[in-house]
Amino acid sequence: MTFRPLAVTAAACLLFPEILATNVQAQDASSWAGLTVGLQASQGHGSQEYGPTTAYDIDGSASGVFVGYMMASGAWAYGAELSYAKSDYHEVETDGSATHPAWNFNHTVDLKARAGYAIDRALVYGVLGYGFSEWENGTDAAADLYDIKGAIFGFGVDYQISDRVFLGAEVLRRGMDADSLFDADLTTVTLRAGMKF
């Protein structure tokens, strides 16, 4: 009785060799190693508070580019990625009654550490990093521009559609506080398309 599960597993692998092939492939992340470049498009939603009594929602979109490098060890892949996006994450009244496009985060620059696990043609990964942006406070005047920075974290999935091309999706949570002005948090959902070299 002790060896019955092993016997069943061995028989299944002999009768259905694709099961064994899938399991072997799931343990190899080497196809994710190397340089990656690509394009990305995001949608974001969050909140912004100017003290205890004044609050807005944050909504908008962004598009940009990314470049990264990954290394592999067994089923694991890890590395770093730098991304830039032109963004329009702007203030919206919490009841949805009005938008304020002149009050916005106008770009994002993210430096991310990534670590993931390969499953067949997919890489499931986590993200930890730091992000930078610029806040426009109603005008284009230099005095009304604020440098914003904060931690980012999240997760994503990339999927190989060929030996070099992959598609992916990523969810990030961003701290975007201006200590003397407001506290803001933004969650972004990003679609990615890239190439490996």
PDB file of C-alpha atoms in Angstrom:
ATOM      1  CA  MET A   1       0.000   0.000   0.000  1.00  0.00           C
ATOM      2  CA  THR A   2       2.887   2.341   0.716  1.00  0.00           C
ATOM      3  CA  PHE A   3       4.070   2.280  -2.901  1.00  0.00           C
ATOM      4  CA  ARG A   4       0.645   2.516  -4.532  1.00  0.00           C
ATOM      5  CA  PRO A   5       0.733   6.326  -5.077  1.00  0.00           C
ATOM      6  CA  LEU A   6       4.182   6.004  -6.668  1.00  0.00           C
ATOM      7  CA  ALA A   7       2.980   3.213  -8.925  1.00  0.00           C
ATOM      8  CA  VAL A   8      -0.046   5.242 -10.025  1.00  0.00           C
ATOM      9  CA  THR A   9       2.160   8.269 -10.734  1.00  0.00           C
ATOM     10  CA  ALA A  10       4.673   6.199 -12.704  1.00  0.00           C
ATOM     11  CA  ALA A  11       1.912   4.562 -14.751  1.00  0.00           C
ATOM     12  CA  ALA A  12       0.334   7.941 -15.507  1.00  0.00           C
ATOM     13  CA  CYS A  13       3.668   9.306 -16.732  1.00  0.00           C
ATOM     14  CA  LEU A  14       4.193   6.260 -18.963  1.00  0.00           C
ATOM     15  CA  LEU A  15       0.696   6.396 -20.400  1.00  0.00           C
ATOM     16  CA  PHE A  16       0.596  10.197 -20.660  1.00  0.00           C
ATOM     17  CA  PRO A  17       4.192  11.426 -21.189  1.00  0.00           C
ATOM     18  CA  GLU A  18       3.008  15.017 -21.670  1.00  0.00           C
ATOM     19  CA  ILE A  19       2.379  15.119 -17.898  1.00  0.00           C
ATOM     20  CA  LEU A  20       6.047  14.417 -17.260  1.00  0.00           C
ATOM     21  CA  ALA A  21       7.115  16.915 -19.912  1.00  0.00           C
ATOM     22  CA  THR A  22       4.969  19.630 -18.359  1.00  0.00           C
ATOM     23  CA  ASN A  23       6.390  18.981 -14.904  1.00  0.00           C
ATOM     24  CA  VAL A  24       9.965  19.122 -16.212  1.00  0.00           C
ATOM     25  CA  GLN A  25       9.244  22.368 -18.068  1.00  0.00           C
ATOM     26  CA  ALA A  26       7.688  23.855 -14.947  1.00  0.00           C
ATOM     27  CA  GLN A  27      11.036  23.495 -13.176  1.00  0.00           C
ATOM     28  CA  ASP A  28      13.077  25.420 -15.779  1.00  0.00           C
ATOM     29  CA  ALA A  29      13.108  29.234 -15.864  1.00  0.00           C
ATOM     30  CA  SER A  30      16.106  29.537 -18.198  1.00  0.00           C
ATOM     31  CA  SER A  31      13.926  30.797 -21.064  1.00  0.00           C
ATOM     32  CA  TRP A  32      13.243  33.935 -19.004  1.00  0.00           C
ATOM     33  CA  ALA A  33      16.927  34.807 -18.538  1.00  0.00           C
ATOM     34  CA  GLY A  34      18.417  37.754 -20.396  1.00  0.00           C
ATOM     35  CA  LEU A  35      17.561  41.273 -21.489  1.00  0.00           C
ATOM     36  CA  THR A  36      13.926  42.299 -21.971  1.00  0.00           C
ATOM     37  CA  VAL A  37      12.418  45.426 -23.540  1.00  0.00           C
ATOM     38  CA  GLY A  38       8.811  46.307 -24.176  1.00  0.00           C
ATOM     39  CA  LEU A  39       5.772  48.557 -24.148  1.00  0.00           C
ATOM     40  CA  GLN A  40       3.145  48.987 -21.431  1.00  0.00           C
ATOM     41  CA  ALA A  41      -0.270  50.585 -20.901  1.00  0.00           C
ATOM     42  CA  SER A  42      -1.883  51.156 -17.491  1.00  0.00           C
ATOM     43  CA  GLN A  43      -5.114  52.162 -15.807  1.00  0.00           C
ATOM     44  CA  GLY A  44      -4.971  53.554 -12.285  1.00  0.00           C
ATOM     45  CA  HIS A  45      -7.288  54.326  -9.388  1.00  0.00           C
ATOM     46  CA  GLY A  46      -6.512  55.617  -5.914  1.00  0.00           C
ATOM     47  CA  SER A  47      -7.164  58.223  -3.262  1.00  0.00           C
ATOM     48  CA  GLN A  48      -5.614  61.505  -2.179  1.00  0.00           C
ATOM     49  CA  GLU A  49      -6.059  63.370   1.107  1.00  0.00           C
ATOM     50  CA  TYR A  50      -5.171  66.977   1.888  1.00  0.00           C
ATOM     51  CA  GLY A  51      -5.414  66.649   5.659  1.00  0.00           C
ATOM     52  CA  PRO A  52      -8.370  65.134   7.533  1.00  0.00           C
ATOM     53  CA  THR A  53     -11.199  66.988   5.764  1.00  0.00           C
ATOM     54  CA  THR A  54     -10.318  67.246   2.046  1.00  0.00           C
ATOM     55  CA  ALA A  55     -10.101  64.134  -0.133  1.00  0.00           C
ATOM     56  CA  TYR A  56     -10.245  63.209  -3.805  1.00  0.00           C
ATOM     57  CA  ASP A  57     -10.170  60.068  -5.874  1.00  0.00           C
ATOM     58  CA  ILE A  58      -7.331  59.625  -8.364  1.00  0.00           C
ATOM     59  CA  ASP A  59      -8.106  58.155 -11.807  1.00  0.00           C
ATOM     60  CA  GLY A  60      -6.346  57.980 -15.131  1.00  0.00           C
ATOM     61  CA  SER A  61      -4.108  56.106 -17.507  1.00  0.00           C
ATOM     62  CA  ALA A  62      -0.496  55.864 -18.626  1.00  0.00           C
ATOM     63  CA  SER A  63       1.615  54.405 -21.424  1.00  0.00           C
ATOM     64  CA  GLY A  64       5.326  53.865 -21.706  1.00  0.00           C
ATOM     65  CA  VAL A  65       8.308  51.554 -22.049  1.00  0.00           C
ATOM     66  CA  PHE A  66      10.342  49.180 -19.893  1.00  0.00           C
ATOM     67  CA  VAL A  67      13.752  47.495 -19.957  1.00  0.00           C
ATOM     68  CA  GLY A  68      14.996  44.794 -17.627  1.00  0.00           C
ATOM     69  CA  TYR A  69      17.352  41.916 -17.055  1.00  0.00           C
ATOM     70  CA  MET A  70      16.540  38.528 -15.544  1.00  0.00           C
ATOM     71  CA  MET A  71      18.670  35.625 -14.323  1.00  0.00           C
ATOM     72  CA  ALA A  72      17.476  32.064 -13.734  1.00  0.00           C
ATOM     73  CA  SER A  73      18.168  29.348 -11.178  1.00  0.00           C
ATOM     74  CA  GLY A  74      16.082  26.198 -11.553  1.00  0.00           C
ATOM     75  CA  ALA A  75      12.428  27.181 -11.649  1.00  0.00           C
ATOM     76  CA  TRP A  76      13.139  30.669 -10.305  1.00  0.00           C
ATOM     77  CA  ALA A  77      13.902  33.843 -12.245  1.00  0.00           C
ATOM     78  CA  TYR A  78      14.981  37.100 -10.654  1.00  0.00           C
ATOM     79  CA  GLY A  79      16.291  40.474 -11.732  1.00  0.00           C
ATOM     80  CA  ALA A  80      15.538  44.179 -12.090  1.00  0.00           C
ATOM     81  CA  GLU A  81      13.441  46.372 -14.355  1.00  0.00           C
ATOM     82  CA  LEU A  82      13.283  50.093 -15.118  1.00  0.00           C
ATOM     83  CA  SER A  83      10.128  51.599 -16.607  1.00  0.00           C
ATOM     84  CA  TYR A  84       8.970  55.028 -17.729  1.00  0.00           C
ATOM     85  CA  ALA A  85       5.407  56.057 -18.517  1.00  0.00           C
ATOM     86  CA  LYS A  86       3.737  59.291 -19.535  1.00  0.00           C
ATOM     87  CA  SER A  87       0.711  59.434 -17.252  1.00  0.00           C
ATOM     88  CA  ASP A  88      -2.464  61.358 -16.518  1.00  0.00           C
ATOM     89  CA  TYR A  89      -3.548  60.303 -13.033  1.00  0.00           C
ATOM     90  CA  HIS A  90      -5.743  63.237 -12.013  1.00  0.00           C
ATOM     91  CA  GLU A  91      -8.069  64.312  -9.219  1.00  0.00           C
ATOM     92  CA  VAL A  92     -11.742  63.352  -9.291  1.00  0.00           C
ATOM     93  CA  GLU A  93     -14.393  64.404  -6.778  1.00  0.00           C
ATOM     94  CA  THR A  94     -15.198  61.461  -4.499  1.00  0.00           C
ATOM     95  CA  ASP A  95     -18.841  61.572  -5.575  1.00  0.00           C
ATOM     96  CA  GLY A  96     -17.837  61.593  -9.262  1.00  0.00           C
ATOM     97  CA  SER A  97     -19.403  64.996  -9.857  1.00  0.00           C
ATOM     98  CA  ALA A  98     -16.327  66.619 -11.412  1.00  0.00           C
ATOM     99  CA  THR A  99     -12.797  65.897 -12.607  1.00  0.00           C
ATOM    100  CA  HIS A 100      -9.729  68.117 -12.250  1.00  0.00           C
ATOM    101  CA  PRO A 101      -7.298  67.221 -15.063  1.00  0.00           C
ATOM    102  CA  ALA A 102      -4.895  70.077 -14.236  1.00  0.00           C
ATOM    103  CA  TRP A 103      -4.133  68.454 -10.873  1.00  0.00           C
ATOM    104  CA  ASN A 104      -2.305  65.300 -11.925  1.00  0.00           C
ATOM    105  CA  PHE A 105       0.687  62.967 -11.713  1.00  0.00           C
ATOM    106  CA  ASN A 106       2.188  63.553 -15.157  1.00  0.00           C
ATOM    107  CA  HIS A 107       4.676  60.664 -15.387  1.00  0.00           C
ATOM    108  CA  THR A 108       6.016  57.667 -13.488  1.00  0.00           C
ATOM    109  CA  VAL A 109       9.527  56.225 -13.306  1.00  0.00           C
ATOM    110  CA  ASP A 110       9.795  52.859 -11.549  1.00  0.00           C
ATOM    111  CA  LEU A 111      12.847  50.863 -10.480  1.00  0.00           C
ATOM    112  CA  LYS A 112      11.671  47.348  -9.598  1.00  0.00           C
ATOM    113  CA  ALA A 113      13.193  44.161  -8.250  1.00  0.00           C
ATOM    114  CA  ARG A 114      11.366  41.105  -9.649  1.00  0.00           C
ATOM    115  CA  ALA A 115      11.396  37.467  -8.556  1.00  0.00           C
ATOM    116  CA  GLY A 116       9.202  34.807 -10.122  1.00  0.00           C
ATOM    117  CA  TYR A 117       8.475  31.123 -10.601  1.00  0.00           C
ATOM    118  CA  ALA A 118       8.186  29.515 -14.046  1.00  0.00           C
ATOM    119  CA  ILE A 119       5.121  27.376 -14.749  1.00  0.00           C
ATOM    120  CA  ASP A 120       5.077  25.977 -18.273  1.00  0.00           C
ATOM    121  CA  ARG A 121       5.287  29.081 -20.522  1.00  0.00           C
ATOM    122  CA  ALA A 122       4.278  31.517 -17.752  1.00  0.00           C
ATOM    123  CA  LEU A 123       6.308  33.403 -15.148  1.00  0.00           C
ATOM    124  CA  VAL A 124       4.400  34.336 -11.993  1.00  0.00           C
ATOM    125  CA  TYR A 125       6.340  37.034 -10.130  1.00  0.00           C
ATOM    126  CA  GLY A 126       6.350  39.528  -7.295  1.00  0.00           C
ATOM    127  CA  VAL A 127       7.570  43.124  -7.407  1.00  0.00           C
ATOM    128  CA  LEU A 128       9.217  45.370  -4.833  1.00  0.00           C
ATOM    129  CA  GLY A 129      10.686  48.729  -5.726  1.00  0.00           C
ATOM    130  CA  TYR A 130      10.620  52.506  -5.667  1.00  0.00           C
ATOM    131  CA  GLY A 131       8.730  54.916  -7.893  1.00  0.00           C
ATOM    132  CA  PHE A 132       9.093  58.561  -8.861  1.00  0.00           C
ATOM    133  CA  SER A 133       6.609  61.009 -10.331  1.00  0.00           C
ATOM    134  CA  GLU A 134       5.839  64.706 -10.721  1.00  0.00           C
ATOM    135  CA  TRP A 135       2.679  66.343  -9.414  1.00  0.00           C
ATOM    136  CA  GLU A 136       1.173  69.298 -11.291  1.00  0.00           C
ATOM    137  CA  ASN A 137      -0.747  71.459  -8.855  1.00  0.00           C
ATOM    138  CA  GLY A 138      -3.138  73.157 -11.239  1.00  0.00           C
ATOM    139  CA  THR A 139      -0.748  75.020 -13.554  1.00  0.00           C
ATOM    140  CA  ASP A 140       2.424  74.477 -15.559  1.00  0.00           C
ATOM    141  CA  ALA A 141       4.372  76.956 -13.445  1.00  0.00           C
ATOM    142  CA  ALA A 142       7.584  75.558 -11.959  1.00  0.00           C
ATOM    143  CA  ALA A 143       6.440  76.601  -8.480  1.00  0.00           C
ATOM    144  CA  ASP A 144       3.424  74.315  -8.813  1.00  0.00           C
ATOM    145  CA  LEU A 145       5.392  71.165  -9.705  1.00  0.00           C
ATOM    146  CA  TYR A 146       6.293  68.719  -6.940  1.00  0.00           C
ATOM    147  CA  ASP A 147       8.660  65.740  -7.048  1.00  0.00           C
ATOM    148  CA  ILE A 148       6.900  62.671  -5.655  1.00  0.00           C
ATOM    149  CA  LYS A 149       8.472  59.370  -4.619  1.00  0.00           C
ATOM    150  CA  GLY A 150       7.432  56.264  -2.721  1.00  0.00           C
ATOM    151  CA  ALA A 151       7.567  52.495  -2.406  1.00  0.00           C
ATOM    152  CA  ILE A 152       5.827  50.214  -4.887  1.00  0.00           C
ATOM    153  CA  PHE A 153       4.896  46.547  -4.545  1.00  0.00           C
ATOM    154  CA  GLY A 154       2.718  44.061  -6.370  1.00  0.00           C
ATOM    155  CA  PHE A 155       2.615  40.989  -8.576  1.00  0.00           C
ATOM    156  CA  GLY A 156       2.309  39.983 -12.209  1.00  0.00           C
ATOM    157  CA  VAL A 157       2.257  37.227 -14.820  1.00  0.00           C
ATOM    158  CA  ASP A 158       4.194  37.153 -18.094  1.00  0.00           C
ATOM    159  CA  TYR A 159       3.417  34.529 -20.743  1.00  0.00           C
ATOM    160  CA  GLN A 160       5.611  33.506 -23.687  1.00  0.00           C
ATOM    161  CA  ILE A 161       3.755  33.471 -26.995  1.00  0.00           C
ATOM    162  CA  SER A 162       6.987  32.629 -28.870  1.00  0.00           C
ATOM    163  CA  ASP A 163      10.645  32.066 -28.030  1.00  0.00           C
ATOM    164  CA  ARG A 164      11.257  35.815 -27.865  1.00  0.00           C
ATOM    165  CA  VAL A 165       7.878  37.547 -27.452  1.00  0.00           C
ATOM    166  CA  PHE A 166       5.792  37.661 -24.273  1.00  0.00           C
ATOM    167  CA  LEU A 167       2.601  39.287 -23.036  1.00  0.00           C
ATOM    168  CA  GLY A 168       1.848  40.091 -19.421  1.00  0.00           C
ATOM    169  CA  ALA A 169      -0.269  41.794 -16.790  1.00  0.00           C
ATOM    170  CA  GLU A 170       0.906  43.503 -13.616  1.00  0.00           C
ATOM    171  CA  VAL A 171      -0.817  45.020 -10.570  1.00  0.00           C
ATOM    172  CA  LEU A 172       1.117  47.545  -8.481  1.00  0.00           C
ATOM    173  CA  ARG A 173       0.333  49.520  -5.351  1.00  0.00           C
ATOM    174  CA  ARG A 174       2.095  52.884  -5.172  1.00  0.00           C
ATOM    175  CA  GLY A 175       2.742  55.276  -2.319  1.00  0.00           C
ATOM    176  CA  MET A 176       2.742  58.776  -3.852  1.00  0.00           C
ATOM    177  CA  ASP A 177       2.882  61.111  -0.853  1.00  0.00           C
ATOM    178  CA  ALA A 178       3.981  64.737  -0.768  1.00  0.00           C
ATOM    179  CA  ASP A 179       4.779  65.156   2.908  1.00  0.00           C
ATOM    180  CA  SER A 180       3.916  68.852   3.103  1.00  0.00           C
ATOM    181  CA  LEU A 181       0.909  68.726   0.788  1.00  0.00           C
ATOM    182  CA  PHE A 182      -1.015  65.426   0.622  1.00  0.00           C
ATOM    183  CA  ASP A 183      -1.032  61.662   1.171  1.00  0.00           C
ATOM    184  CA  ALA A 184      -1.872  59.575  -1.904  1.00  0.00           C
ATOM    185  CA  ASP A 185      -2.018  55.900  -2.844  1.00  0.00           C
ATOM    186  CA  LEU A 186      -2.532  54.569  -6.359  1.00  0.00           C
ATOM    187  CA  THR A 187      -3.221  51.062  -7.659  1.00  0.00           C
ATOM    188  CA  THR A 188      -2.313  50.490 -11.304  1.00  0.00           C
ATOM    189  CA  VAL A 189      -3.194  47.585 -13.617  1.00  0.00           C
ATOM    190  CA  THR A 190      -0.751  47.313 -16.504  1.00  0.00           C
ATOM    191  CA  LEU A 191      -0.756  45.302 -19.726  1.00  0.00           C
ATOM    192  CA  ARG A 192       2.713  44.547 -21.092  1.00  0.00           C
ATOM    193  CA  ALA A 193       4.184  43.327 -24.382  1.00  0.00           C
ATOM    194  CA  GLY A 194       7.875  42.617 -24.645  1.00  0.00           C
ATOM    195  CA  MET A 195      10.775  40.874 -26.336  1.00  0.00           C
ATOM    196  CA  LYS A 196      13.659  38.870 -24.867  1.00  0.00           C
ATOM    197  CA  PHE A 197      17.229  39.020 -26.127  1.00  0.00           C
TER     198      PHE A 197
END
